Amino acid sequence: ATCSADRFLMLWKLKNQCRAYKFAGHVEAVTSVDFSPDGQVLASASQDHTVRLWIPCIHGESSVLKGHTASVRSVSFSHDGYSVVSASNDRTIKIWSVCYQRLLFTLFQHTRWVRCAKFSPDGRIIVSCGEDNSINIWDTRSKTCVNSFSDCEGYANFVAFNSSGTCIASAGSNHSVKLWDIRTNKLLQHFKVHRAGVNCISFHPSDNYLITASSDGTLKILDLLEERLIYTLHGHQGPVNCVTFSKGGENFASGGADAQALLWKTNFDTLDYKEVLRHNLRRTHIDDPPHLLDIYPRSPHLHDGKLESVEVNPSFDVPDTLTPDPIVIEIRTSSTLST
């Protein structure tokens, strides 16, 4: 699923004959889209101040969630699929019930626009980032901010949890990527590998790799165990706005200001990955999730120097990077989503 400033939500069928479904309903740019964990519902956020829930089918069923008073920047499902969290320029974070399609509660503390908000894997914590240069950690039960990380160098555009929920990564407007341990409140790693602001990040399901998307027109893949940049990817003509790994990590997708969505295939060395798993067998098979200070024992440091990485440009490596124009089926909102 992709969203765009053209006000449409696009659903792409990648198997067999490529086909796209164009969902119309928002009246301003669509800024964020997220699948529910079971894939049965889509959530979208828009500059028209609304969040929409869609059934991804040809009937175009959707519900409008109204409550924000300014552009909504991001929307994300909880891992059980029961709730959605949205972040807005009205400086608030709102949590919505998917089943009842209504507002559950609102979180206040950011003093400027909120860029992104995400649930932790267990749903007990929400992390948010805003243009007030803060990253806030919220307890969903007490509905209070329990911790905050501040960055005097700039604000974060995007935040994400790793799979165990012990670590968050932030994509900085100051060209940096930072990883924080939320249990010890320590900065674990700090990468400065981009030449412009970082707009989005995504953890590989193994948590060994992090992919970044930047306004400098590149994607970069970071090896978190070795603390180094391993790939620089060129493909978009202009800023790269978003990136995400597939559920299994075999592929990742990126979207850019060039109006293109690119689908990439990962080629991490399988033997090396198995060796890493064998080496960390003791850490990954204890009762509790491994603590990140065990996994990242080195102190945080800047990666300002010129790091060697493999440059990948699909225009050189792939004979045809553009798929033929798909059949596009336009779907107008016809009815309200039934619970």
Coordinates of C-alpha atoms in Angstrom, one line a residue:
A1 CA 0.0 0.0 0.0
T2 CA 1.2 3.5 -0.9
C3 CA 0.0 7.0 -0.2
S4 CA 0.7 10.3 -1.9
A5 CA 0.3 14.0 -2.1
D6 CA -2.1 13.3 -5.0
R7 CA -4.8 12.5 -2.3
F8 CA -5.1 8.8 -3.2
L9 CA -4.4 5.6 -1.4
M10 CA -3.0 2.9 -3.8
L11 CA -3.2 -0.8 -3.2
W12 CA -0.9 -2.9 -5.4
K13 CA -1.3 -6.6 -6.3
L14 CA 2.3 -7.8 -6.9
K15 CA 1.6 -11.4 -7.8
N16 CA 0.6 -12.5 -11.3
Q17 CA -0.5 -9.5 -13.4
C18 CA 0.4 -6.3 -11.7
R19 CA -2.7 -4.4 -10.7
A20 CA -3.4 -1.3 -8.7
Y21 CA -6.5 -0.2 -6.8
K22 CA -6.8 3.6 -6.3
F23 CA -8.9 4.5 -3.2
A24 CA -10.4 8.0 -3.3
G25 CA -11.8 9.7 -0.1
H26 CA -9.3 12.1 1.4
V27 CA -9.5 15.7 0.1
E28 CA -5.9 16.6 0.9
A29 CA -2.5 14.9 0.7
V30 CA -2.3 11.5 2.3
T31 CA 0.7 11.4 4.6
S32 CA 0.8 7.9 6.1
V33 CA -0.6 4.4 5.5
D34 CA -0.4 1.2 7.6
F35 CA -1.8 -2.3 7.3
S36 CA -3.4 -4.0 10.3
P37 CA -1.4 -7.0 11.5
D38 CA -3.9 -9.4 9.9
G39 CA -4.0 -7.4 6.6
Q40 CA -7.8 -7.0 6.8
V41 CA -7.8 -3.2 7.4
L42 CA -5.8 -0.2 6.1
A43 CA -5.4 3.0 8.1
S44 CA -4.5 6.3 6.4
A45 CA -3.7 9.8 7.7
S46 CA -4.1 13.0 5.8
Q47 CA -3.6 16.7 5.7
D48 CA -7.4 17.0 5.7
H49 CA -7.2 16.5 9.5
T50 CA -8.7 13.0 9.4
V51 CA -7.7 9.4 9.8
R52 CA -9.5 6.8 7.7
L53 CA -10.0 3.1 8.1
W54 CA -10.4 1.1 4.9
I55 CA -11.4 -2.4 4.0
P56 CA -9.0 -3.2 1.1
C57 CA -11.6 -4.4 -1.3
I58 CA -13.3 -3.2 -4.4
H59 CA -16.3 -1.8 -2.5
G60 CA -14.3 1.1 -1.1
E61 CA -15.7 0.8 2.4
S62 CA -14.1 3.3 4.9
S63 CA -14.8 5.1 8.1
V64 CA -13.6 8.6 8.9
L65 CA -12.1 9.3 12.4
K66 CA -12.4 13.0 13.2
G67 CA -10.8 14.7 16.1
H68 CA -7.5 16.3 15.1
T69 CA -7.6 20.0 14.3
A70 CA -4.6 20.1 12.0
S71 CA -2.7 17.9 9.5
V72 CA -2.2 14.3 10.6
R73 CA 1.4 13.2 10.1
S74 CA 1.4 9.5 10.9
V75 CA -0.9 6.6 11.6
S76 CA 0.1 3.2 13.0
F77 CA -1.7 0.1 14.3
S78 CA -1.0 -1.6 17.6
H79 CA 0.3 -5.1 17.2
D80 CA -3.0 -6.7 18.3
G81 CA -4.8 -4.7 15.6
Y82 CA -7.4 -3.3 18.1
S83 CA -6.0 0.3 18.2
V84 CA -4.6 3.0 16.0
V85 CA -2.3 5.8 17.1
S86 CA -2.1 9.1 15.1
A87 CA 0.3 12.1 15.4
S88 CA -0.7 15.5 14.2
N89 CA 0.4 19.1 13.7
D90 CA -2.1 20.1 16.4
R91 CA 0.6 18.9 18.9
T92 CA -1.4 15.9 20.1
I93 CA -1.3 12.1 19.8
K94 CA -4.6 10.3 19.6
I95 CA -5.4 6.7 20.2
W96 CA -8.5 5.3 18.4
S97 CA -10.5 2.0 18.8
V98 CA -10.6 0.1 15.5
C99 CA -13.7 -2.0 16.5
Y100 CA -15.8 0.9 17.7
Q101 CA -14.2 3.5 15.4
R102 CA -14.0 6.2 18.1
L103 CA -11.4 8.2 20.0
L104 CA -10.2 6.4 23.2
F105 CA -7.8 9.1 24.6
T106 CA -5.5 12.0 23.7
L107 CA -1.9 12.5 24.8
F108 CA -0.6 16.0 25.4
Q109 CA 3.0 17.2 26.1
H110 CA 4.6 18.1 22.8
T111 CA 4.9 21.8 22.3
R112 CA 5.2 21.8 18.5
W113 CA 4.1 19.6 15.6
V114 CA 4.2 15.8 16.3
R115 CA 5.9 14.0 13.4
C116 CA 5.4 10.3 14.3
A117 CA 4.0 8.0 16.9
K118 CA 4.3 4.2 17.2
F119 CA 3.1 1.4 19.6
S120 CA 5.6 -0.9 21.2
P121 CA 5.3 -4.6 20.3
D122 CA 3.4 -5.4 23.5
G123 CA 1.2 -2.3 23.2
R124 CA 2.0 -1.0 26.6
I125 CA 4.2 1.9 25.4
I126 CA 3.9 4.5 22.7
V127 CA 7.0 6.5 21.4
S128 CA 6.5 9.8 19.7
C129 CA 8.7 12.5 18.2
G130 CA 8.0 16.1 17.5
E131 CA 9.5 19.3 16.2
D132 CA 10.1 20.4 19.8
N133 CA 13.3 18.2 19.5
S134 CA 11.9 15.6 22.0
I135 CA 11.2 11.9 21.8
N136 CA 8.6 11.0 24.4
I137 CA 7.8 7.6 25.9
W138 CA 4.2 7.2 27.0
D139 CA 2.6 4.6 29.3
T140 CA -0.7 3.6 27.6
R141 CA -2.3 2.5 30.9
S142 CA -1.6 5.6 32.9
K143 CA -1.8 7.8 29.8
T144 CA 1.3 9.8 30.9
C145 CA 4.7 10.6 29.6
V146 CA 7.1 8.5 31.6
N147 CA 10.4 9.5 29.9
S148 CA 11.7 11.9 27.3
F149 CA 14.9 12.1 25.2
S150 CA 15.9 15.5 23.9
D151 CA 18.2 16.3 21.0
C152 CA 19.6 19.8 20.9
E153 CA 20.9 19.3 17.4
G154 CA 17.5 18.8 15.7
Y155 CA 14.2 17.0 15.8
A156 CA 13.3 13.4 14.7
N157 CA 11.2 12.9 11.7
F158 CA 10.4 9.2 12.5
V159 CA 10.8 6.7 15.3
A160 CA 10.5 2.9 15.4
F161 CA 10.8 0.1 17.9
N162 CA 12.9 -3.0 17.4
S163 CA 11.1 -6.4 17.6
S164 CA 11.7 -6.9 21.4
G165 CA 10.5 -3.4 22.3
T166 CA 13.7 -2.6 24.3
C167 CA 15.2 -0.2 21.8
I168 CA 14.0 2.7 19.6
A169 CA 15.6 4.2 16.6
S170 CA 15.1 7.8 15.5
A171 CA 15.6 9.4 12.1
G172 CA 17.0 12.9 12.5
S173 CA 16.5 16.1 10.6
N174 CA 20.2 16.8 11.4
H175 CA 21.2 13.9 9.1
S176 CA 21.7 11.4 12.0
V177 CA 20.3 8.1 13.1
K178 CA 20.2 7.3 16.8
L179 CA 19.4 4.1 18.8
W180 CA 18.3 4.4 22.4
D181 CA 17.8 1.7 25.1
I182 CA 14.6 2.7 26.7
R183 CA 15.2 0.5 29.8
T184 CA 18.5 2.2 30.8
N185 CA 17.7 5.5 28.9
K186 CA 21.1 5.4 27.2
L187 CA 22.2 6.3 23.7
L188 CA 23.5 3.1 22.2
Q189 CA 24.6 4.1 18.7
H190 CA 24.8 7.3 16.7
F191 CA 25.3 7.1 12.9
K192 CA 26.0 10.1 10.7
V193 CA 26.1 8.6 7.2
H194 CA 23.7 10.8 5.3
R195 CA 24.2 14.3 3.8
A196 CA 20.6 15.5 4.4
G197 CA 17.8 14.8 6.8
V198 CA 16.7 11.2 7.4
N199 CA 13.0 10.8 6.8
C200 CA 12.3 7.2 7.7
I201 CA 13.9 4.0 9.2
S202 CA 12.9 0.4 9.4
F203 CA 14.4 -2.5 11.5
H204 CA 15.0 -5.8 9.8
P205 CA 13.0 -8.5 11.5
S206 CA 16.3 -10.0 12.9
D207 CA 17.1 -6.6 14.5
N208 CA 20.6 -7.0 13.1
Y209 CA 20.1 -4.4 10.3
L210 CA 18.5 -1.0 10.0
I211 CA 17.5 0.7 6.7
T212 CA 17.3 4.4 6.4
A213 CA 15.7 6.8 3.8
S214 CA 17.0 10.3 3.3
S215 CA 16.4 13.6 1.5
D216 CA 19.9 13.1 0.0
G217 CA 18.3 10.7 -2.4
T218 CA 19.8 7.5 -1.0
L219 CA 18.8 4.5 1.2
K220 CA 21.4 3.1 3.5
I221 CA 21.6 -0.3 5.3
L222 CA 23.4 -0.3 8.6
D223 CA 24.8 -3.4 10.3
L224 CA 23.9 -2.9 14.0
L225 CA 26.0 -5.8 15.3
E226 CA 29.2 -4.5 13.5
E227 CA 28.2 -0.9 13.9
R228 CA 28.9 0.0 10.3
L229 CA 27.4 1.1 7.0
I230 CA 27.2 -1.8 4.6
Y231 CA 25.1 -0.7 1.6
T232 CA 24.3 2.6 0.0
L233 CA 21.3 2.3 -2.5
H234 CA 20.6 4.7 -5.3
G235 CA 17.3 4.5 -7.3
H236 CA 15.1 7.5 -6.5
Q237 CA 15.6 10.8 -8.3
G238 CA 15.2 13.1 -5.4
P239 CA 14.4 12.8 -1.7
V240 CA 13.4 9.3 -0.4
N241 CA 10.4 9.8 1.9
C242 CA 9.8 6.3 3.3
V243 CA 11.1 2.8 3.6
T244 CA 9.9 -0.5 5.2
F245 CA 11.0 -4.1 5.4
S246 CA 8.6 -6.8 4.5
K247 CA 7.4 -9.0 7.4
G248 CA 9.9 -11.7 6.7
G249 CA 12.7 -9.3 5.7
E250 CA 13.2 -10.8 2.2
N251 CA 12.2 -7.5 0.5
F252 CA 11.8 -3.8 1.3
A253 CA 9.9 -1.0 -0.3
S254 CA 10.8 2.6 -0.7
G255 CA 8.8 5.7 -1.8
G256 CA 10.2 9.0 -3.0
A257 CA 9.4 12.5 -4.1
D258 CA 9.9 11.3 -7.7
A259 CA 6.4 9.7 -7.4
Q260 CA 7.9 6.2 -7.6
A261 CA 7.5 3.2 -5.3
L262 CA 10.5 0.8 -5.6
L263 CA 10.4 -2.8 -4.4
W264 CA 13.9 -4.2 -3.5
K265 CA 15.1 -7.7 -2.7
T266 CA 17.6 -8.1 0.2
N267 CA 20.8 -10.1 -0.4
F268 CA 22.3 -10.4 3.1
D269 CA 24.8 -13.2 3.2
T270 CA 22.8 -16.2 4.6
L271 CA 25.9 -18.0 5.9
D272 CA 27.1 -14.9 7.8
Y273 CA 23.6 -14.4 9.3
K274 CA 23.5 -18.1 10.5
E275 CA 27.0 -17.6 12.0
V276 CA 25.7 -14.5 13.9
L277 CA 22.8 -16.5 15.2
R278 CA 25.1 -19.3 16.3
H279 CA 27.5 -16.9 18.0
N280 CA 24.6 -15.2 19.9
L281 CA 22.7 -18.4 20.7
R282 CA 23.1 -17.9 24.5
R283 CA 21.7 -14.4 24.3
T284 CA 18.7 -15.2 22.1
H285 CA 17.5 -18.2 24.0
I286 CA 17.2 -16.9 27.5
D287 CA 13.8 -16.4 29.1
D288 CA 13.7 -12.6 28.9
P289 CA 14.5 -10.7 25.7
P290 CA 18.2 -10.0 25.4
H291 CA 19.3 -6.7 26.8
L292 CA 20.7 -4.4 24.2
L293 CA 23.8 -3.6 26.3
D294 CA 24.7 -7.3 25.8
I295 CA 24.2 -7.0 22.1
Y296 CA 25.9 -3.6 21.7
P297 CA 28.7 -3.6 24.3
R298 CA 30.6 -0.6 22.8
S299 CA 30.0 2.9 23.8
P300 CA 28.1 5.2 21.4
H301 CA 30.2 7.0 18.8
L302 CA 29.8 9.1 15.8
H303 CA 30.3 7.6 12.4
D304 CA 31.6 10.8 10.8
G305 CA 34.5 9.3 8.9
K306 CA 34.2 8.0 5.4
L307 CA 32.8 4.5 5.8
E308 CA 33.3 1.9 3.2
S309 CA 30.1 0.5 1.9
V310 CA 28.8 -1.2 -1.2
E311 CA 27.2 1.2 -3.6
V312 CA 24.1 -0.3 -5.3
N313 CA 22.4 1.5 -8.3
P314 CA 19.6 -0.5 -9.9
S315 CA 19.9 1.4 -13.1
F316 CA 23.3 -0.3 -13.6
D317 CA 22.5 -3.7 -12.0
V318 CA 18.9 -4.3 -13.2
P319 CA 18.0 -4.3 -17.0
D320 CA 14.5 -2.8 -16.4
T321 CA 13.8 -1.0 -13.2
L322 CA 10.3 0.2 -14.2
T323 CA 7.4 -2.2 -14.3
P324 CA 4.8 -1.7 -17.1
D325 CA 2.0 0.6 -16.2
P326 CA -0.5 -1.5 -14.2
I327 CA -4.2 -1.7 -14.7
V328 CA -5.6 0.9 -12.3
I329 CA -9.0 0.4 -10.8
E330 CA -10.4 3.6 -9.3
I331 CA -12.6 3.0 -6.2
R332 CA -14.7 5.8 -4.7
T333 CA -15.9 5.6 -1.1
S334 CA -19.3 4.0 -1.2
S335 CA -20.3 3.1 2.4
T336 CA -19.2 3.2 6.0
L337 CA -17.1 0.4 7.3
S338 CA -19.1 -2.2 9.3
T339 CA -17.5 -3.3 12.6

